Tab-separated table of C-alpha atoms in Angstrom:
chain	number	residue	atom	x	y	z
A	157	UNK	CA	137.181	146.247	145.290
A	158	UNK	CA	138.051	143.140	146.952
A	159	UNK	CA	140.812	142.133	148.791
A	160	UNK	CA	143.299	140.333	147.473
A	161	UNK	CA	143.695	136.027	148.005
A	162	UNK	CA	146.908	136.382	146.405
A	163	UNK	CA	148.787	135.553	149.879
A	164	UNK	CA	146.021	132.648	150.374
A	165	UNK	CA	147.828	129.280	151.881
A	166	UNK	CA	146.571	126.074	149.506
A	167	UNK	CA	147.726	123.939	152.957
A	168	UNK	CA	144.553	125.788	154.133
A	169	UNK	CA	141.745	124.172	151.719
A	170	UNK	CA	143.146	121.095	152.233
A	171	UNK	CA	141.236	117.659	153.503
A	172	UNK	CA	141.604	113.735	153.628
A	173	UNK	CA	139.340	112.617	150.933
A	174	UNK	CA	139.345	108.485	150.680
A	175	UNK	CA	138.999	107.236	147.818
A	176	UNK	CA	136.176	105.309	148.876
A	177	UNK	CA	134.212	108.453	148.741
A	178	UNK	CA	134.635	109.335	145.631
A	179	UNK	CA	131.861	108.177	143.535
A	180	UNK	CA	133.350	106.288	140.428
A	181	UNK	CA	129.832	105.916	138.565
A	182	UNK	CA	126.446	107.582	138.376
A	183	UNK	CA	123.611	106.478	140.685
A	184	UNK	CA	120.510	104.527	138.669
A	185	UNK	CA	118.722	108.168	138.686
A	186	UNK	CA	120.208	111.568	138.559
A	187	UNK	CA	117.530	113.417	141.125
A	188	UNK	CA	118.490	110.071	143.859
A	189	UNK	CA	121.303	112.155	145.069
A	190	UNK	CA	121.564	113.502	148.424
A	191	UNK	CA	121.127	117.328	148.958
A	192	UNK	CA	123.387	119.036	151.873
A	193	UNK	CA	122.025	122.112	152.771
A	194	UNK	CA	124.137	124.562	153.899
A	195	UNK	CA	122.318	128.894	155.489
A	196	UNK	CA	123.422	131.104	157.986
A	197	UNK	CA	126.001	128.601	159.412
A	198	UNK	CA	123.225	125.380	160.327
A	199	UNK	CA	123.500	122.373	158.083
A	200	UNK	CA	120.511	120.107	156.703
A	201	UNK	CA	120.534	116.863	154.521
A	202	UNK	CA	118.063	115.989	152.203
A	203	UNK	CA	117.143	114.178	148.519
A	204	UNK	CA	117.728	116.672	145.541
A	205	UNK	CA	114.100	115.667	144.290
A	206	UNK	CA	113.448	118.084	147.289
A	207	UNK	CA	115.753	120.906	146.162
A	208	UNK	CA	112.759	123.409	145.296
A	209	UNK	CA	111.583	123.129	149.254
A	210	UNK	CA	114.298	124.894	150.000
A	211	UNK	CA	114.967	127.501	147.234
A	212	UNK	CA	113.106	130.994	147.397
A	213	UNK	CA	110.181	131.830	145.019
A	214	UNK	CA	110.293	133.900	141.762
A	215	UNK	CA	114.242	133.630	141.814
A	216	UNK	CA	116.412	133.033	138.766
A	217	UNK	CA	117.962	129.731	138.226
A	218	UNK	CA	121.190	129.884	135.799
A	219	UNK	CA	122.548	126.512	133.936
A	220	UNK	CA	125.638	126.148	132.262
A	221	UNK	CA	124.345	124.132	128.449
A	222	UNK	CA	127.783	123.266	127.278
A	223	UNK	CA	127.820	119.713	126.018
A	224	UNK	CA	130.686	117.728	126.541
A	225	UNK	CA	132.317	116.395	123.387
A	226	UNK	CA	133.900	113.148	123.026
A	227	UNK	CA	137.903	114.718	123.528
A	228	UNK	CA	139.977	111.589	123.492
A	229	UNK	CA	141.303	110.165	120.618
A	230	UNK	CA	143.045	106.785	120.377
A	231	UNK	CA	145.415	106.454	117.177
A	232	UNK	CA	147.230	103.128	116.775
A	233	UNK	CA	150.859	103.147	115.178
A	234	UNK	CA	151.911	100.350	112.746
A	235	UNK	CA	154.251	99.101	115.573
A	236	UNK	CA	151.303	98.652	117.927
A	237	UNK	CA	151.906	101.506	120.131
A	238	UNK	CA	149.026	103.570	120.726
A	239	UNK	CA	149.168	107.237	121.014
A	240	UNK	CA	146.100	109.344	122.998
A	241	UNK	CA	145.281	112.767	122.364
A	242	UNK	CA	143.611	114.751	124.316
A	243	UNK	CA	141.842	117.547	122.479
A	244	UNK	CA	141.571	120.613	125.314
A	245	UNK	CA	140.454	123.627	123.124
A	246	UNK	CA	140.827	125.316	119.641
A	247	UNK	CA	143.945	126.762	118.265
A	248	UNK	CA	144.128	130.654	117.919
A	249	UNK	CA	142.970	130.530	114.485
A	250	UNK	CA	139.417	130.262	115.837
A	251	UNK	CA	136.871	132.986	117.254
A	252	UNK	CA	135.929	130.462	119.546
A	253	UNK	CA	135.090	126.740	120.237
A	254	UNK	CA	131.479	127.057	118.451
A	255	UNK	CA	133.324	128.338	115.438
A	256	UNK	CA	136.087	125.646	115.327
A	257	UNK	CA	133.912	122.980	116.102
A	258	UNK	CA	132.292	123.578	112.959
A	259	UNK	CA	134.951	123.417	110.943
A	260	UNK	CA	134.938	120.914	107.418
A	261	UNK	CA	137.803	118.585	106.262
A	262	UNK	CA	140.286	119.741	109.101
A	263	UNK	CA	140.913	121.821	112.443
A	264	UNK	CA	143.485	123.318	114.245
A	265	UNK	CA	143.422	122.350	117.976
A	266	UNK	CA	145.652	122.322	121.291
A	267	UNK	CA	145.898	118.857	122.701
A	268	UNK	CA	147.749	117.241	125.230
A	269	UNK	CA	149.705	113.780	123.981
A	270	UNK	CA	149.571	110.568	125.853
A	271	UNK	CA	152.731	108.490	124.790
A	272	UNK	CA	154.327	111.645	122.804
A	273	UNK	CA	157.372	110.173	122.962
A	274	UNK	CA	156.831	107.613	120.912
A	275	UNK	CA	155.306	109.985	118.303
A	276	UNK	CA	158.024	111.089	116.060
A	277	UNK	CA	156.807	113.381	113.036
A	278	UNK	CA	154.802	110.842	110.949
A	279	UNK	CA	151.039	111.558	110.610
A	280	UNK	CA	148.793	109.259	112.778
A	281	UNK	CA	145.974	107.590	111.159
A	282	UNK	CA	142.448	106.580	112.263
A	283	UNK	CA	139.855	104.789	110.082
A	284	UNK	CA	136.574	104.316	111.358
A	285	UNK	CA	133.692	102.393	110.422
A	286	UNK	CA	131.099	105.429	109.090
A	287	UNK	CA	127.211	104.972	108.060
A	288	UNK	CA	129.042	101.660	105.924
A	289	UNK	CA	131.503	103.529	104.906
A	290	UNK	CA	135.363	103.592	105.648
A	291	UNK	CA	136.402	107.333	107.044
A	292	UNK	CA	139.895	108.338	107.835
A	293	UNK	CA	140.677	110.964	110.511
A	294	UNK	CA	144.585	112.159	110.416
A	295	UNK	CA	146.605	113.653	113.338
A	296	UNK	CA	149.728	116.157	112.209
A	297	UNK	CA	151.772	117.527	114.600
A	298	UNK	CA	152.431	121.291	113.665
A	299	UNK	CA	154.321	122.890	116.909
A	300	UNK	CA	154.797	122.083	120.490
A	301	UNK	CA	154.058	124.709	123.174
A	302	UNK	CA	155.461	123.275	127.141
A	303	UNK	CA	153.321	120.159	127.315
A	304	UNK	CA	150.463	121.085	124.830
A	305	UNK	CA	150.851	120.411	120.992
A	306	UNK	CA	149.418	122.314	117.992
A	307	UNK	CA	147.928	119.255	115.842
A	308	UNK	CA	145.912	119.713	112.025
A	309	UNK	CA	143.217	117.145	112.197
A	310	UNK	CA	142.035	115.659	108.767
A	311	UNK	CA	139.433	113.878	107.825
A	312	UNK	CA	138.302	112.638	104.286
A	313	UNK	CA	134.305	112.897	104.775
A	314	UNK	CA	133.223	116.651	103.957
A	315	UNK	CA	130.047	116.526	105.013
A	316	UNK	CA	131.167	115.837	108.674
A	317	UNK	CA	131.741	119.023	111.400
A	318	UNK	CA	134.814	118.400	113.330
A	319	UNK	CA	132.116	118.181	116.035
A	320	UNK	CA	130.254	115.188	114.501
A	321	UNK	CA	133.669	113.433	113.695
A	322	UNK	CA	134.596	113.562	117.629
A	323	UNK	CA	131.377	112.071	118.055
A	324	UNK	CA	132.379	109.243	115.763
A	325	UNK	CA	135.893	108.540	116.416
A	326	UNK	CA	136.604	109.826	119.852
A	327	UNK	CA	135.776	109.048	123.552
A	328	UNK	CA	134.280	111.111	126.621
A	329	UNK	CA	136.916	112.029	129.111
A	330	UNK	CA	136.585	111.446	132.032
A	331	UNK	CA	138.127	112.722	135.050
A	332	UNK	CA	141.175	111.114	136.241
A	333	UNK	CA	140.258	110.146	139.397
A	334	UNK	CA	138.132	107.684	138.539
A	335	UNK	CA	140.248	105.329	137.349
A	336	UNK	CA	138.345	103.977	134.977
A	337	UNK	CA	137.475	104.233	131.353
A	338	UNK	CA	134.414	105.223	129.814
A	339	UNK	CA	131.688	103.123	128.873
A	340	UNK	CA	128.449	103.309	127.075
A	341	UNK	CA	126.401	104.425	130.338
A	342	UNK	CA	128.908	107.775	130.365
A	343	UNK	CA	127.851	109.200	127.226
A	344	UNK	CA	124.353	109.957	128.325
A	345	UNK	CA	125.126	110.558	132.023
A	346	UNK	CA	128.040	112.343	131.869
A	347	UNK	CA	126.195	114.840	130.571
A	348	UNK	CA	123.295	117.202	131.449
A	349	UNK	CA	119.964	116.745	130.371
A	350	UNK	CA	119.981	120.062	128.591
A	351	UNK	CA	123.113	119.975	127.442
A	352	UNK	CA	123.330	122.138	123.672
A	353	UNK	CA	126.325	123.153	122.596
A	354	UNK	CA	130.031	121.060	122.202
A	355	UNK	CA	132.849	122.182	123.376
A	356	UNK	CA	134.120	120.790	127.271
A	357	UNK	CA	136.151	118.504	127.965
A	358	UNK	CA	134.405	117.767	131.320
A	359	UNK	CA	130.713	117.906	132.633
A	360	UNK	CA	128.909	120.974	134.144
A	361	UNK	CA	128.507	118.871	137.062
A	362	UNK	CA	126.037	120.298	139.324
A	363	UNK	CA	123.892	120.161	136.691
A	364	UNK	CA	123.795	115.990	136.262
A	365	UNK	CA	121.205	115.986	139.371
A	366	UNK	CA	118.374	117.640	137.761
A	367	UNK	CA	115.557	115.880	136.187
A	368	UNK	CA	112.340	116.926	134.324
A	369	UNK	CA	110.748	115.979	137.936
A	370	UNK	CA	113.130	118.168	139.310
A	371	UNK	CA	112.046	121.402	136.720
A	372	UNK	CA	108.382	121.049	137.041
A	373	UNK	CA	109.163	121.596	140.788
A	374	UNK	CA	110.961	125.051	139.942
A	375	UNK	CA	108.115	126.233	137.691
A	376	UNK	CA	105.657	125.449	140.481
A	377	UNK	CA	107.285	127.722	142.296
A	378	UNK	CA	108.090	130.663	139.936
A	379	UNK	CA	111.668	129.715	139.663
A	380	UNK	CA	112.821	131.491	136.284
A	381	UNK	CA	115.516	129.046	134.496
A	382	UNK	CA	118.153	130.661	131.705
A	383	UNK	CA	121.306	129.430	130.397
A	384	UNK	CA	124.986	130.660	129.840
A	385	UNK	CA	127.194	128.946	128.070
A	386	UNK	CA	130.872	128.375	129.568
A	387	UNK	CA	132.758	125.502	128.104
A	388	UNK	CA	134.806	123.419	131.046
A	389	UNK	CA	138.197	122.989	130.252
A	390	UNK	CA	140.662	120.144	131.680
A	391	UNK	CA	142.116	122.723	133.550
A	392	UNK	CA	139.420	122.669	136.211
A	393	UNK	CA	141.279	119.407	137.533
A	394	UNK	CA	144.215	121.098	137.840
A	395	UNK	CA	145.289	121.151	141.411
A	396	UNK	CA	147.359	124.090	143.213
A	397	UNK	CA	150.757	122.719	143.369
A	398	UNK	CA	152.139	126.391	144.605
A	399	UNK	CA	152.271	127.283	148.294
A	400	UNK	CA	149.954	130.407	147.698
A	401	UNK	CA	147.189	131.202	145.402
A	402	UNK	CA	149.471	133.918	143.890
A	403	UNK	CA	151.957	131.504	141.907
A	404	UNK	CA	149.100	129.887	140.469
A	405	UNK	CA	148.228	130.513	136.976
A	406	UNK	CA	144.428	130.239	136.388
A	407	UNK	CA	143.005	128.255	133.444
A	408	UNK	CA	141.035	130.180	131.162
A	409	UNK	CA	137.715	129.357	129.376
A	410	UNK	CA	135.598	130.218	126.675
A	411	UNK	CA	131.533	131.420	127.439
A	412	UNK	CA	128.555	132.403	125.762
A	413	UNK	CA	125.774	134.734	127.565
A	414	UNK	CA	123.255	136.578	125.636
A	415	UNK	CA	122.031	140.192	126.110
A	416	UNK	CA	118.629	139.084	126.729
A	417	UNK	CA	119.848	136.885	129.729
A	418	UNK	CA	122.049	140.332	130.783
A	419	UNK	CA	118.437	142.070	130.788
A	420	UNK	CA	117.122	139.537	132.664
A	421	UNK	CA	119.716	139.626	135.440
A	422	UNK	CA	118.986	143.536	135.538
A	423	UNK	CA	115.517	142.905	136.107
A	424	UNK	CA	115.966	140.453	139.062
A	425	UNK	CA	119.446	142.244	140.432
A	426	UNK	CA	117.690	142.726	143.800
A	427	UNK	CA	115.726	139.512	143.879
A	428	UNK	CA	117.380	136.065	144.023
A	429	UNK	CA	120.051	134.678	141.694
A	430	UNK	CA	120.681	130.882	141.559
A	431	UNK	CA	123.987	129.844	140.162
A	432	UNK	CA	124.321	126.005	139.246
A	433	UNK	CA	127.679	124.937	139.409
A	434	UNK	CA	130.886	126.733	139.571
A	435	UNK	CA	130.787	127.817	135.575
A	436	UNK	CA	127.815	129.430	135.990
A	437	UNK	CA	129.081	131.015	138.941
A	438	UNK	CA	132.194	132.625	137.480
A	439	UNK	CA	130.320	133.393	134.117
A	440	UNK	CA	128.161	135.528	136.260
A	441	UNK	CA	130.911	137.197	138.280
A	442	UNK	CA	132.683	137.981	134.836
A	443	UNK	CA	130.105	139.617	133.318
A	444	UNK	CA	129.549	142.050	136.394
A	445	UNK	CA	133.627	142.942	135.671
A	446	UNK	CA	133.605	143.290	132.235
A	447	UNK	CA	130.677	146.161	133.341
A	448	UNK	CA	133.435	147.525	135.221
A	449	UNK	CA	136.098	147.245	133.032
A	450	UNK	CA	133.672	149.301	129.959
A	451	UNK	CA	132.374	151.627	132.375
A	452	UNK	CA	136.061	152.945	133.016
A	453	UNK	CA	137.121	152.513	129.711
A	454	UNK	CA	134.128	154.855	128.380
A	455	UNK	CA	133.392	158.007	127.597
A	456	UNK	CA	137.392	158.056	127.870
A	457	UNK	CA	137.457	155.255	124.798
A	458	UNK	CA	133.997	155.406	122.689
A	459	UNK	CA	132.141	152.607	123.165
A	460	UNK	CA	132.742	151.151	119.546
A	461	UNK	CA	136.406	151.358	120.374
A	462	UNK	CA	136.305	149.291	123.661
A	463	UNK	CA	137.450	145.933	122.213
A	464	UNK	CA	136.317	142.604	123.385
A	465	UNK	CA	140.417	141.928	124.449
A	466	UNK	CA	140.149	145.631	126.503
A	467	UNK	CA	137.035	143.917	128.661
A	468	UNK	CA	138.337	140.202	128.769
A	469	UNK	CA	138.735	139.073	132.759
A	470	UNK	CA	142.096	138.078	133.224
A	471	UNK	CA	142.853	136.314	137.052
A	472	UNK	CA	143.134	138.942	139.133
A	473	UNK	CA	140.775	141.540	137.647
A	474	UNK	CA	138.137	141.213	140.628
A	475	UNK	CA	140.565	142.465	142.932
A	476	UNK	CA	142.972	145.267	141.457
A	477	UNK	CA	139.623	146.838	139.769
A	478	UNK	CA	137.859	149.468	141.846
A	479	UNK	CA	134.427	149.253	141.703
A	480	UNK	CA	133.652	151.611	143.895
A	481	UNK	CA	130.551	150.070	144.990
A	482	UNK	CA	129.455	150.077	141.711
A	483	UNK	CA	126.171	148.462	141.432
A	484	UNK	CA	125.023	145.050	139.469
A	485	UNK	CA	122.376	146.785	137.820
A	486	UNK	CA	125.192	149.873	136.664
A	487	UNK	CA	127.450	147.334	135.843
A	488	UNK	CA	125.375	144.962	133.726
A	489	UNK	CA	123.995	148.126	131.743
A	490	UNK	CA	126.999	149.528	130.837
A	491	UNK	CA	127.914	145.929	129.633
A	492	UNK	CA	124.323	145.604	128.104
A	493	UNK	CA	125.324	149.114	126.270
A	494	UNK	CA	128.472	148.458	124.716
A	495	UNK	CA	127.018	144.664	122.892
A	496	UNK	CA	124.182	147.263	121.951
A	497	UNK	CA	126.698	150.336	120.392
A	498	UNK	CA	128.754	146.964	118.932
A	499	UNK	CA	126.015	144.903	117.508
A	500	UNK	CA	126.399	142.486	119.679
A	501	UNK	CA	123.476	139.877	120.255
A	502	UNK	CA	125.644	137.678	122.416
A	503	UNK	CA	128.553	137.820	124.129
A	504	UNK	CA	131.160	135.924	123.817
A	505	UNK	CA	134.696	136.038	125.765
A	506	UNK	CA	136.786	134.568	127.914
A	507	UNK	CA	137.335	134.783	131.551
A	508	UNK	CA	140.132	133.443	133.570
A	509	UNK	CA	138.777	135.199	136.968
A	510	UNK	CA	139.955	133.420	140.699
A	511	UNK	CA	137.296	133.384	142.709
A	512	UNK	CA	138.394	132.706	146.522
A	513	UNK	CA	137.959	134.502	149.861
A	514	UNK	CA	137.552	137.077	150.446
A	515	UNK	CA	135.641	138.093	147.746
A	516	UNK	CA	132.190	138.484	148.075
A	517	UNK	CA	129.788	137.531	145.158
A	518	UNK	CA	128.361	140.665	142.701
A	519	UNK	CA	125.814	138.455	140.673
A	520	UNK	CA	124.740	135.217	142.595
A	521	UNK	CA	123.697	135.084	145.916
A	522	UNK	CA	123.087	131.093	145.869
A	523	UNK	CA	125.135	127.870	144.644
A	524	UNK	CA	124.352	124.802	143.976
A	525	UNK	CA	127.447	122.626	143.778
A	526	UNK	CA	128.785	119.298	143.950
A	527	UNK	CA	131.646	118.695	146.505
A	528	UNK	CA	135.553	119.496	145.302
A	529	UNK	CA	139.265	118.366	145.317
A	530	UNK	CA	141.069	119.193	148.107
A	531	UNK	CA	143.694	122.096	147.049
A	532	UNK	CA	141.486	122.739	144.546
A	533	UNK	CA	140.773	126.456	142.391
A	534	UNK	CA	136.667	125.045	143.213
A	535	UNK	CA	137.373	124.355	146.468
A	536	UNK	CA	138.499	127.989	147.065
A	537	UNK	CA	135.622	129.490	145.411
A	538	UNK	CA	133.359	127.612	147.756
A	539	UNK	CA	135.332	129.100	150.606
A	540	UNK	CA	135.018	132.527	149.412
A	541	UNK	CA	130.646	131.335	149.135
A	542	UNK	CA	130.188	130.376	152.630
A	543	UNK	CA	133.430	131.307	154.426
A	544	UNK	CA	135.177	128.947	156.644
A	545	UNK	CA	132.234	127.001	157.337
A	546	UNK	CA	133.361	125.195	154.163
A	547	UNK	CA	135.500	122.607	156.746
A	548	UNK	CA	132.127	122.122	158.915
A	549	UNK	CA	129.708	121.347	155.466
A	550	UNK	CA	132.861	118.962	154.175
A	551	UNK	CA	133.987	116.835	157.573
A	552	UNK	CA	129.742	116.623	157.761
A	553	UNK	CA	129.440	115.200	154.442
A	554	UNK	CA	132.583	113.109	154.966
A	555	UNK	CA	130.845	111.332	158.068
A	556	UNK	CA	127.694	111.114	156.834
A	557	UNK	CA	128.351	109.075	153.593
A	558	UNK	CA	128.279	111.735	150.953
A	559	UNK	CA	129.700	110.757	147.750
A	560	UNK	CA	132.430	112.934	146.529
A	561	UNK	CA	133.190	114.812	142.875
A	562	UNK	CA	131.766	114.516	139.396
A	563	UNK	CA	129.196	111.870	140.319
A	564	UNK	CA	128.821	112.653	143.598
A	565	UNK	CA	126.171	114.630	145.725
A	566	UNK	CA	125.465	118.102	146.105
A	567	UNK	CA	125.235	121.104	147.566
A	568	UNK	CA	122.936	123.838	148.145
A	569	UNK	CA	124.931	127.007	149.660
A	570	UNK	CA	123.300	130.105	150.635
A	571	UNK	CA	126.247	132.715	150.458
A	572	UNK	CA	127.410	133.463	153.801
């Protein structure tokens, strides 16, 4: 079990980050980036075309293939006023996002309303120019929960997923803090080159730096690539507004990870395991607590009674659960067992775990990362990677002309 960061200071992970720094469009190639290396405490720069010189033969290399989907919509009211929403993730109606993003002729989803005042009850419409066809896309408002909305999307094309009609009609989001809208450039590099499946609302980031050049480097030196699937919601820009960690509620968000990537992670449990980015990070970490979580629920509960709800990973799971030094490989196969006695090919939950010191990682042992918000959830989890040392790697990149957030640098940490 690990200790608890609910006591955890946010005035702690905090550090001057000029705007300047912050990189408000991609470089000309992904790979170009610079490459901060950070093991056992000494610091090294480099390109990220070089990023296999550093990593360790015949390890696994983990990529988040979510695809980010085009979550802004722009509707224009007959008095000229024009109303943004911001799709964020499906209603409860849904399984999950694959299943909802699917959906024919209309869709239930939770949004977030620019201008909502200004929306009374009338039903927004869209029309959009369509393969030379006019299409309309409708926006109802069916409830209001705090600041997010419940709103039926239309749309009278049949053919057309919900998926394909954000695609037509909508625009990529990007982050806030770059001030900017998004142009044509965005839609192919704001988004990894083996991105799959829809369903975030912002990129995988560490994963924008890697190239085909990049790959055939990892296969020359037996580095084993596999995907999850974990679909970045808009609350990973949410900053920590609370004094501690403990006040702060956790966004949750959908993944996907199949059992024959949970067999492979058995197989290389004592060898290395490369996360890339933060969502593949806590993807991993989840899966090793949902091992837990069946393992004490069973032979207590038979295994076809354990529940997907009774293994979900709520915030604080990874440190009120006793593992009892529980190991990966234990973990993973009780996990492996239960999709087995439930006819489960793939698994697919959602996990809303905190990862921040001191908690020390079950499933990865390396991160690659770009750099973070101050006060920010990521910044923590880096802190809980490679300890305090997470000041030295940031003031170094800071004063050595990094660039800073989505299409920033990055960062190779060996956990401390």
């Amino acid at each position: 079990m690990n200790s608890s960061p609910k006591q955890l200071e946010i005035k702690d992970f905090d550090y001057d980050l000029p705007d300047e720094k912050i990189a408000k469009h991609p470089l000309a190639e992904r790979d170009a980036s610079k490459l901060l290396i950070y093991k056992d405490g000494a610091i090294k720069a480099d390109n990220f075309t070089h990023l296999a010189n550093y990593l360790p033969e015949n390890a696994l290399i983990i990529f988040n293939n979510t695809k980010v989907v085009e979550a802004r919509l722009l509707f224009k009211k007959a008095t000229g006023t024009t109303i943004e929403i911001f799709c964020l993730e499906p209603a409860d109606d849904y399984a999950d996002i694959t299943t909802a993003m699917l959906q024919h002729k209309k869709v239930l989803w939770k949004c977030l309303a620019g201008n909502a005042k200004k929306w009374k009850d009338e039903i927004l419409v869209k029309k959009i120019l369509h393969n030379g066809k006019e299409m309309e896309l409708s926006a109802k408002k069916i409830s209001r929960r705090g600041e997010n909305f419940i709103i039926e999307f239309s749309w009278n094309d049949e053919q057309l997923s919900f998926a394909e009609v954000l695609h037509i009609a909508g625009v990529i989001p990007l982050p806030p803090y770059m001030h900017r809208d998004a142009d044509d450039d965005d839609k192919s590099r704001y988004q990894t080159v083996y991105a799959k499946y829809d369903g975030s609302v912002a990129a995988p980031t560490a994963g924008l730096h890697f190239t085909d050049k990049v790959f055939e480097k990892l296969s020359a030196k037996n580095i084993e690539r596999n995907f999850v699937t974990l679909h970045v919601g808009a609350g990973t820009f949410k900053p920590v507004k609370t004094a501690t960690i403990e006040a702060h509620e956790m966004h949750s968000e959908f993944f996907e990870v199949s059992a024959a990537l949970i067999q492979k992670l058995i197989h290389q449990s004592n060898q290395n395991i490369i996360a890339v980015g933060t969502t593949s990070l806590r993807t991993l970490e989840s899966l090793y607590w949902m091992g837990i979580k069946v393992g004490r629920r069973s032979p207590v509960k038979s295994q076809r009674n354990i529940t997907i709800e009774d293994i979900t990973i709520h915030q604080w799971d990874a440190y009120e659960l006793n593992d009892e030094n529980i190991s990966l490989e234990d973990a993973l196969h009780a996990l492996l067992e239960w999709m087995k006695a439930n006819k489960h090919d793939k698994l697919i939950a959602k996990t809303q775990i905190i990862i921040a010191p001191p908690y020390k990682l079950k499933v990865a042992n390396v991160l690659i990362t770009n750099f973070h918000q101050p006060k920010s959830t990521l910044l923590l989890l880096v802190a809980a990677v490679i300890g305090n040392d997470w000041k030295k790697v940031y003031d170094y990149a800071l004063n050595n002309n990094f660039r800073f957030l989505s299409y920033g640098d990055s960062c190779l940490f060996f956990s401390s």
